mmCIF file of C-alpha atoms and ligand atoms in Angstrom:
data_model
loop_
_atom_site.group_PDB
_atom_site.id
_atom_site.type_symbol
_atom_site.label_atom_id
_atom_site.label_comp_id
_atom_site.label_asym_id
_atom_site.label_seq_id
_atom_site.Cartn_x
_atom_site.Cartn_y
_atom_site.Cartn_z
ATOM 1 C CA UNK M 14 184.809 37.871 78.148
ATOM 2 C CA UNK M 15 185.556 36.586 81.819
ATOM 3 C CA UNK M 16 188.937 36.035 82.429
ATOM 4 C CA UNK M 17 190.263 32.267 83.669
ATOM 5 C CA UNK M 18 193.557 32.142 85.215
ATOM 6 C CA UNK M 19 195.416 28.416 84.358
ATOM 7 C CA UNK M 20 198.830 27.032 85.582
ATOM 8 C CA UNK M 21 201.001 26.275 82.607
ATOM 9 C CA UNK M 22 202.091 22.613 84.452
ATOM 10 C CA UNK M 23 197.843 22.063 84.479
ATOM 11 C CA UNK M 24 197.436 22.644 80.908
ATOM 12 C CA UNK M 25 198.409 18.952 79.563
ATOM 13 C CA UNK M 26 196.158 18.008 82.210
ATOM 14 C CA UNK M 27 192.876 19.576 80.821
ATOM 15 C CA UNK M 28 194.120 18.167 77.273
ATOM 16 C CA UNK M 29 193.822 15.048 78.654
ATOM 17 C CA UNK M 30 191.162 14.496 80.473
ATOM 18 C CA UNK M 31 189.187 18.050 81.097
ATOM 19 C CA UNK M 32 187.082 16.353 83.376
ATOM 20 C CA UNK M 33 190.041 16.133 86.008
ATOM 21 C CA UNK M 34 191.447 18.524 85.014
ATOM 22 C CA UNK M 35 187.842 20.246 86.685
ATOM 23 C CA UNK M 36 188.055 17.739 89.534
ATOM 24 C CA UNK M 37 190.925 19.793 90.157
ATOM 25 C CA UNK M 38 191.840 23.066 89.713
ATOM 26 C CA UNK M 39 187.835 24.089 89.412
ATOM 27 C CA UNK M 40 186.157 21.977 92.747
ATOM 28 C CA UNK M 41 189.594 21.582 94.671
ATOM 29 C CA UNK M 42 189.006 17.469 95.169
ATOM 30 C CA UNK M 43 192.014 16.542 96.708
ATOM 31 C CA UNK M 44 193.919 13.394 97.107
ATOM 32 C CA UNK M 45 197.152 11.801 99.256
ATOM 33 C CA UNK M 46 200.408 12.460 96.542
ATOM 34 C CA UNK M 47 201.457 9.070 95.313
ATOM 35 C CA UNK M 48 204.552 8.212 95.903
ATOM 36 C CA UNK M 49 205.623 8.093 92.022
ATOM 37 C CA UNK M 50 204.555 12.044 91.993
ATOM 38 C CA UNK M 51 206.513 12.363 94.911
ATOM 39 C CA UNK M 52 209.895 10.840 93.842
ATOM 40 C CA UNK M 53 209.062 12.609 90.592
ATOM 41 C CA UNK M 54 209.014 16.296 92.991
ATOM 42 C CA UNK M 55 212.092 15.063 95.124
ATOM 43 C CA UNK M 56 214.339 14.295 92.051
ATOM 44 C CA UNK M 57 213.532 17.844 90.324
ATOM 45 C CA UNK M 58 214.302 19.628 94.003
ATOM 46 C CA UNK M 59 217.440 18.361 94.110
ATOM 47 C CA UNK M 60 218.648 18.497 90.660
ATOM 48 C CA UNK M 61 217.207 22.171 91.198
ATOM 49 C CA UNK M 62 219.920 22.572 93.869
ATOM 50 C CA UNK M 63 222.643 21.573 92.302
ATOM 51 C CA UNK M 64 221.656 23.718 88.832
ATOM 52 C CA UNK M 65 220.718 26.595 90.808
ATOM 53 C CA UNK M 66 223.959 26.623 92.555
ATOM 54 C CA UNK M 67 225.760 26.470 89.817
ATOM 55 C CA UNK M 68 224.169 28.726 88.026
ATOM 56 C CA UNK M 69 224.602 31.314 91.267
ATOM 57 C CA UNK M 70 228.319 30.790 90.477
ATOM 58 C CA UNK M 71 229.193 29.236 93.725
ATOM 59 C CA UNK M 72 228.794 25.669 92.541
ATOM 60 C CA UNK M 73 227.790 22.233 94.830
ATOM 61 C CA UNK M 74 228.573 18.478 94.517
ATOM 62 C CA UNK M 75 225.904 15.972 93.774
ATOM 63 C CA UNK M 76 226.132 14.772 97.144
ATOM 64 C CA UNK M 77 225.670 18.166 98.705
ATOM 65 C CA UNK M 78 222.387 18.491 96.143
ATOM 66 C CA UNK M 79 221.518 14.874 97.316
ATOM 67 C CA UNK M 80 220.042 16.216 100.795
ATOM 68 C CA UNK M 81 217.209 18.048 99.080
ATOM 69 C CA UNK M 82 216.013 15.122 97.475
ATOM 70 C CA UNK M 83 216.262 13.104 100.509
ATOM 71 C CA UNK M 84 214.235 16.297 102.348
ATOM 72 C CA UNK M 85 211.514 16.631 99.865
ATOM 73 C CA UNK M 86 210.918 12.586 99.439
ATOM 74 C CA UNK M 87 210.253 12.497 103.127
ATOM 75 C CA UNK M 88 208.338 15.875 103.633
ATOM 76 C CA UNK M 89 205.196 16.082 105.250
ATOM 77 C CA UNK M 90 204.032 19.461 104.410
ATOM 78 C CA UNK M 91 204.258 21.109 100.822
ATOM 79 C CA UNK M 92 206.424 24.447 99.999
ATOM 80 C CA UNK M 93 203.074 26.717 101.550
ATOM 81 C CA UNK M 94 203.057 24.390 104.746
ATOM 82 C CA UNK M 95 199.951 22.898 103.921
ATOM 83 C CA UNK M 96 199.792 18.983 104.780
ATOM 84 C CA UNK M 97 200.480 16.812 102.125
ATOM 85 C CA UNK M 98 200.740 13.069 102.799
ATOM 86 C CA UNK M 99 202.261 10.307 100.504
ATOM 87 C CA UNK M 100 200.550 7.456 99.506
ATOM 88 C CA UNK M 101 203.244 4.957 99.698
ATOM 89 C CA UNK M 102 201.176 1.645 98.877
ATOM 90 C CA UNK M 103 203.225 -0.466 100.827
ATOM 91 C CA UNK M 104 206.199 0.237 98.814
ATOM 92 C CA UNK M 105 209.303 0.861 100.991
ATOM 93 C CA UNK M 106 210.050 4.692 100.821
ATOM 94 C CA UNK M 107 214.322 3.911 100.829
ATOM 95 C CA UNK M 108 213.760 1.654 97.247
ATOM 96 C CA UNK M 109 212.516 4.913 95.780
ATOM 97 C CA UNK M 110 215.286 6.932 97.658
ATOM 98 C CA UNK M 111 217.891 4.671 95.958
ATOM 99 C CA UNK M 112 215.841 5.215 92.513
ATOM 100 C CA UNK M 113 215.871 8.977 93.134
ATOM 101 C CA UNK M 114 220.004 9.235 94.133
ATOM 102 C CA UNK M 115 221.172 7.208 91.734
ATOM 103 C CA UNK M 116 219.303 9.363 88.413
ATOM 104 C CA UNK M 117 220.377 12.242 90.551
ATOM 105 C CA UNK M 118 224.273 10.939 90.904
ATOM 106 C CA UNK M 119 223.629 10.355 87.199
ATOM 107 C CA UNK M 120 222.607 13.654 85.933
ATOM 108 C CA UNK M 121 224.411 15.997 88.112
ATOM 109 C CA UNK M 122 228.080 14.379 86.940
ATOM 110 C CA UNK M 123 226.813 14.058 83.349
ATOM 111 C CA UNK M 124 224.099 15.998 81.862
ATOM 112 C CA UNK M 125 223.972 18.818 83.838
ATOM 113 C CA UNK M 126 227.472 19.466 83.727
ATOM 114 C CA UNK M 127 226.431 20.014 79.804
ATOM 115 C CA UNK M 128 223.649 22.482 80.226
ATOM 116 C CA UNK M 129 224.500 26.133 79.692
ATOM 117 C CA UNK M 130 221.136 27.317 82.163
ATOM 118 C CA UNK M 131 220.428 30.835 82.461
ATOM 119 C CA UNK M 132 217.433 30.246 84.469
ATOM 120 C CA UNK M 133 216.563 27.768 86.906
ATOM 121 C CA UNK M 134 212.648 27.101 87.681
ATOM 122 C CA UNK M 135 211.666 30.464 86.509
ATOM 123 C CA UNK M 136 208.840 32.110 88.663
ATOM 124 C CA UNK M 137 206.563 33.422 85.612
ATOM 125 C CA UNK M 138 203.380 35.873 86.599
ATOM 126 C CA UNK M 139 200.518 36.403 84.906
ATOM 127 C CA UNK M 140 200.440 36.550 81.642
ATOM 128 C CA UNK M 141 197.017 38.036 79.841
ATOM 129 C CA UNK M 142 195.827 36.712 76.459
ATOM 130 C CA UNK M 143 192.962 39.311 76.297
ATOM 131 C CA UNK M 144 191.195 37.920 73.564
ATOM 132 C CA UNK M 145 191.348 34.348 74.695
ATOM 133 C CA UNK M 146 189.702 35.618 77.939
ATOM 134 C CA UNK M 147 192.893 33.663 79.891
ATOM 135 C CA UNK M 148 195.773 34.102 82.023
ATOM 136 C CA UNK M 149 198.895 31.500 82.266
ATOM 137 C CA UNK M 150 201.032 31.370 85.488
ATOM 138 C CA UNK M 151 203.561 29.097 86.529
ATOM 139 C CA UNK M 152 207.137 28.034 86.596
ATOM 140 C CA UNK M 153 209.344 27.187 84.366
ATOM 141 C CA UNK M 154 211.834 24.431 84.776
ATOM 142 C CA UNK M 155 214.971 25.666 82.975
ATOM 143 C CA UNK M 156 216.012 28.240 79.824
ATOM 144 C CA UNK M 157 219.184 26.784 78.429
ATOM 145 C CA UNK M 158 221.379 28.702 75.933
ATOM 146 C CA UNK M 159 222.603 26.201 73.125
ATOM 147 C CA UNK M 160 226.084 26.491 71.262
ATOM 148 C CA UNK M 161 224.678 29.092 68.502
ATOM 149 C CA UNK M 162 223.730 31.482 71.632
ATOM 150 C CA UNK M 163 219.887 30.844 71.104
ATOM 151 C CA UNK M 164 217.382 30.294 74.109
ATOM 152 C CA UNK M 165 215.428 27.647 74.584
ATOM 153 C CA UNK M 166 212.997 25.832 77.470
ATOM 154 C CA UNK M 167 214.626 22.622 78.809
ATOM 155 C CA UNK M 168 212.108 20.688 81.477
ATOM 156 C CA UNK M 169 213.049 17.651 83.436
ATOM 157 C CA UNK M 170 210.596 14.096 83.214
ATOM 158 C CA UNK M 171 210.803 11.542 84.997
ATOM 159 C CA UNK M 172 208.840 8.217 85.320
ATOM 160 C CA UNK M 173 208.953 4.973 84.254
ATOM 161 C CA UNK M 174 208.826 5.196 80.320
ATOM 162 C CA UNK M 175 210.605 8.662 80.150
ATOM 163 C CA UNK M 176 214.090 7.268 78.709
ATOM 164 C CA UNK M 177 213.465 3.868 76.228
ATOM 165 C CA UNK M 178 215.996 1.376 76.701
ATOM 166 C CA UNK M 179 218.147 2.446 73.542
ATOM 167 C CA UNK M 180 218.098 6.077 74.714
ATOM 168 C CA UNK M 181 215.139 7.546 73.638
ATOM 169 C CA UNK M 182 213.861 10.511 75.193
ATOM 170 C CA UNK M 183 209.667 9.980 75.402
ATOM 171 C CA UNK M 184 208.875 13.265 74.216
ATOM 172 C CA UNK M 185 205.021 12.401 73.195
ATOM 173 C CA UNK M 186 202.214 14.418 74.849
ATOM 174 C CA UNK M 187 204.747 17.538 75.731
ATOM 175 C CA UNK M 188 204.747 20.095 72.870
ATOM 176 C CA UNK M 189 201.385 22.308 74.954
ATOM 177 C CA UNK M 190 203.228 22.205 78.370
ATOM 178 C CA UNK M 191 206.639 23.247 76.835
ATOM 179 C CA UNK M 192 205.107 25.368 74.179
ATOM 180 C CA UNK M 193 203.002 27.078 77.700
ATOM 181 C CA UNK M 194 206.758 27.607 79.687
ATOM 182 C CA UNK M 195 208.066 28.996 76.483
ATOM 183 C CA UNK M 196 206.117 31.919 76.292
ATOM 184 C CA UNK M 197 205.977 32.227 80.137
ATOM 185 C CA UNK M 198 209.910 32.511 79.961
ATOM 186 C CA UNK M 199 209.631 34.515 77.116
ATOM 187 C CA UNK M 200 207.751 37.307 79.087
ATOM 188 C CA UNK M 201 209.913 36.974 82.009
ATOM 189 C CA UNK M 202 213.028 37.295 80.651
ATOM 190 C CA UNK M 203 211.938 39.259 77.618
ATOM 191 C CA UNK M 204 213.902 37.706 75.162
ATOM 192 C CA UNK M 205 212.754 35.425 72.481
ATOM 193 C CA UNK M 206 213.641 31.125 72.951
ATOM 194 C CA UNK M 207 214.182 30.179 69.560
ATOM 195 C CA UNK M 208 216.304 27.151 69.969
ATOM 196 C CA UNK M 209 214.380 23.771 70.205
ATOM 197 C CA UNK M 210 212.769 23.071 73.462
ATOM 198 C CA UNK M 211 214.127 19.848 75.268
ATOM 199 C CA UNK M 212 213.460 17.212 77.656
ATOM 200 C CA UNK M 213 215.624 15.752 80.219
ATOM 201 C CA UNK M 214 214.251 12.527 80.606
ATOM 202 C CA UNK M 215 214.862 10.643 83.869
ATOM 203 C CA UNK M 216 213.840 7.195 84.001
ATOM 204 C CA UNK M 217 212.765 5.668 87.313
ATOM 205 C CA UNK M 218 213.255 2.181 86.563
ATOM 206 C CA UNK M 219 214.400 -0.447 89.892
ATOM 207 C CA UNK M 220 217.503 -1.806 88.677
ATOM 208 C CA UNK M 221 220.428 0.396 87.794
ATOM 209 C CA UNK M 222 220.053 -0.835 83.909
ATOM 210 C CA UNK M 223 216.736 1.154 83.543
ATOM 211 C CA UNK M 224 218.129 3.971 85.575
ATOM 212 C CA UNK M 225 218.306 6.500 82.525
ATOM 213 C CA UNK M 226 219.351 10.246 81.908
ATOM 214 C CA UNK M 227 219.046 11.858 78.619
ATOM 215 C CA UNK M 228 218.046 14.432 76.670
ATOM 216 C CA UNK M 229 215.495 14.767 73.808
ATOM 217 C CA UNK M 230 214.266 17.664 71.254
ATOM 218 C CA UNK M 231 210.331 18.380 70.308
ATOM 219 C CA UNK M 232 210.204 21.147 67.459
ATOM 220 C CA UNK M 233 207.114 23.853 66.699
ATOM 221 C CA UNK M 234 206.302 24.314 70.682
ATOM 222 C CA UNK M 235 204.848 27.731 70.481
ATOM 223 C CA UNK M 236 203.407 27.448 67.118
ATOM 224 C CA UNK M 237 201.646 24.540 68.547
ATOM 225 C CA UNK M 238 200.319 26.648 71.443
ATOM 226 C CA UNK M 239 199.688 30.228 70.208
ATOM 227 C CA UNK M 240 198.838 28.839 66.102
ATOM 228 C CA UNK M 241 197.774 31.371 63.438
ATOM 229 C CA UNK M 242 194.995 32.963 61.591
ATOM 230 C CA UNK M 243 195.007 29.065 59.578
ATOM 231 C CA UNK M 244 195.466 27.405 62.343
ATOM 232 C CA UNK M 245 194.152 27.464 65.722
ATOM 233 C CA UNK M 246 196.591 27.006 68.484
ATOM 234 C CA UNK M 247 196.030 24.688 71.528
ATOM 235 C CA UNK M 248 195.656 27.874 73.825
ATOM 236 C CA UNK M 249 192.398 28.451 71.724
ATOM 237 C CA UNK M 250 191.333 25.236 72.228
ATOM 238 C CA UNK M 251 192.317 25.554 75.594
ATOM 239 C CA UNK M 252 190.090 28.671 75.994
ATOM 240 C CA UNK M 253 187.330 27.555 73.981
ATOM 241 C CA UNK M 254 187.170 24.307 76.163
ATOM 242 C CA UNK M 255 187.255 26.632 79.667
ATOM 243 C CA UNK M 256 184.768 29.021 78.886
ATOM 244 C CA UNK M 257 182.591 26.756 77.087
ATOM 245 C CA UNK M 258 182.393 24.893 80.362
ATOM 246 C CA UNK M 259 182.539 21.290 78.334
ATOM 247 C CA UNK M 260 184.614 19.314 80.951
ATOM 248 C CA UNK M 261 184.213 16.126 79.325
ATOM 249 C CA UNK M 262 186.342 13.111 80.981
ATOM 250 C CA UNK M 263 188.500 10.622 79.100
ATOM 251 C CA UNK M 264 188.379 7.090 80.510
ATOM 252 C CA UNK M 265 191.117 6.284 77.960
ATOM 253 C CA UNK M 266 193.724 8.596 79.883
ATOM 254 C CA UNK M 267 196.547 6.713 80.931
ATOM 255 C CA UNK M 268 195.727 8.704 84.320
ATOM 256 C CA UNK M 269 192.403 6.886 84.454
ATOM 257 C CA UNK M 270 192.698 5.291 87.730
ATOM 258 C CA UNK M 271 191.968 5.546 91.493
ATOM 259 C CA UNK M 272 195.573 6.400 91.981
ATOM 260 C CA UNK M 273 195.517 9.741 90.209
ATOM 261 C CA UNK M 274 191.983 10.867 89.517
ATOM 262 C CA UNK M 275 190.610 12.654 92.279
ATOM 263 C CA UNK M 276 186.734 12.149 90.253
ATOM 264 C CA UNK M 277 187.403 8.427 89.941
ATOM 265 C CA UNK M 278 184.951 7.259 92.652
ATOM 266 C CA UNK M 279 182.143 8.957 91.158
ATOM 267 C CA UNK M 280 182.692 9.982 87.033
ATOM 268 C CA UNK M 281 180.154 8.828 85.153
ATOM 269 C CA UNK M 282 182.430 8.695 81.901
ATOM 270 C CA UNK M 283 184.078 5.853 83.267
ATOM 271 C CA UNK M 284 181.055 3.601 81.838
HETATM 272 S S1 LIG X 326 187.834 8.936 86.156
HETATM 273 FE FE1 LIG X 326 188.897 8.942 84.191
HETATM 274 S S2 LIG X 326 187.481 9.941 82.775
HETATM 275 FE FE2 LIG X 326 186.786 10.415 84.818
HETATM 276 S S3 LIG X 326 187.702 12.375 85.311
HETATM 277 FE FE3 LIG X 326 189.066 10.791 86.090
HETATM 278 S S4 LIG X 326 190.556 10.453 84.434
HETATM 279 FE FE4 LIG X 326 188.811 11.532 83.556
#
């Protein structure tokens, strides 16, 4: 069976709409970032810097962290030089600036001075599922260790309906991509994560009401992805979809639009 190599942060992609998910990782269509995906990158760099740092034993303030943010919001280039504009709608850049400070102020005093991490964006190579005929790559966000000593994945969301306005973490549509950085970390680190996985939701709302950090649980992530005899996991699925070659689109993705579909000029699932 050929082999397909996938990134792990792709995989919730070709769940949802395979079709894009072809448009691009398969025939490369590329298109400016929007500036949503942007603020979502600039938030996790800096809340990356401040974890990292802490985790390195020589910890950093928030503010320190802050200028990462600030560097990555505004960057022209992405981490392998290559040009990458943003697509800022005329939207002013300093609103989302604000956005992105404050939920970092927010989570770097709070949250993250909660977290036990004992890895922070975890480089993961290639791992081989030799029957499925794939290979995963990627990074994870974090491994946390909870208070009975267990692993687990934590991964940071943000966006506008990550945190509800009681508290909420949106967890829905998550279990593949966790369940995917789960066994990534597992093979990296070599130690099972058997605590539950978790989200750190960020919410990106414009006033400082909807400005919300918390946390949220979603059981079963690698069952979900790796199943059993009974039950197919989504990495089946996942492979039987690749190598079938049955990239069919979903208009009905909440990513259907102009804005984040590279195909969107020219799908003919669109109707
Ligand atoms: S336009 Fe919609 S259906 Fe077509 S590939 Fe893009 S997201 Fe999928």
């Amino acid at each position: 069976m050929q082999n397909i190599t996938i990134r792990a942060s792709s995989l919730s992609d070709l769940f949802d709409c395979p079709q894009r998910w072809y448009a691009r990782n398969i025939l490369k269509m590329w298109m400016p970032t929007n500036f949503k995906a942007r603020l979502g990158t600039a938030i996790h760099a800096g809340a990356a810097a401040f974890d990292q740092a802490r985790l390195d034993g020589a910890p950093i303030t928030a503010d320190d962290a802050a200028g990462v943010l600030v560097d990555t919001l505004y960057r022209k280039t992405d981490e392998s030089g290559e040009d990458e504009q943003v697509e800022w709608e005329g939207e002013d850049p300093s609103r989302y600036e604000q956005i992105g400070l404050a939920l970092h102020t927010t989570y770097c005093n709070g949250l993250a001075l909660e977290q036990d991490y004992v890895a922070v964006e975890l480089r993961c190579e290639n791992l081989h599922f030799q029957d499925l005929g794939l290979t995963l790559t990627g990074t994870t966000d974090r491994v946390y260790r909870d208070a009975d000593g267990k692993l687990g994945i934590a991964d940071i969301k943000s966006g506008g309906t990550a945190v509800a306005a009681d508290g909420t973490v949106n967890t829905g549509g998550h279990k593949a991509q966790l369940g995917v950085y789960t066994v990534l970390a597992e093979y990296a680190i070599g130690h099972p994560l058997d605590a539950q996985a978790k989200i750190i939701g960020m919410q990106t709302g414009k006033t400082p009401k909807a400005q919300r950090v918390a946390e949220g649980y979603i059981d079963g992530v690698r069952q979900a992805l790796v199943g059993d005899d009974d039950d197919p996991g989504l990495l089946e699925h996942a492979s039987n979809l690749l190598h079938a070659g049955k990239f069919y689109g979903n208009p009905r993705s909440m990513l259907c639009s102009e804005k984040f579909c590279p195909a969107f000029a020219t799908c003919k699932f669109r109707g």
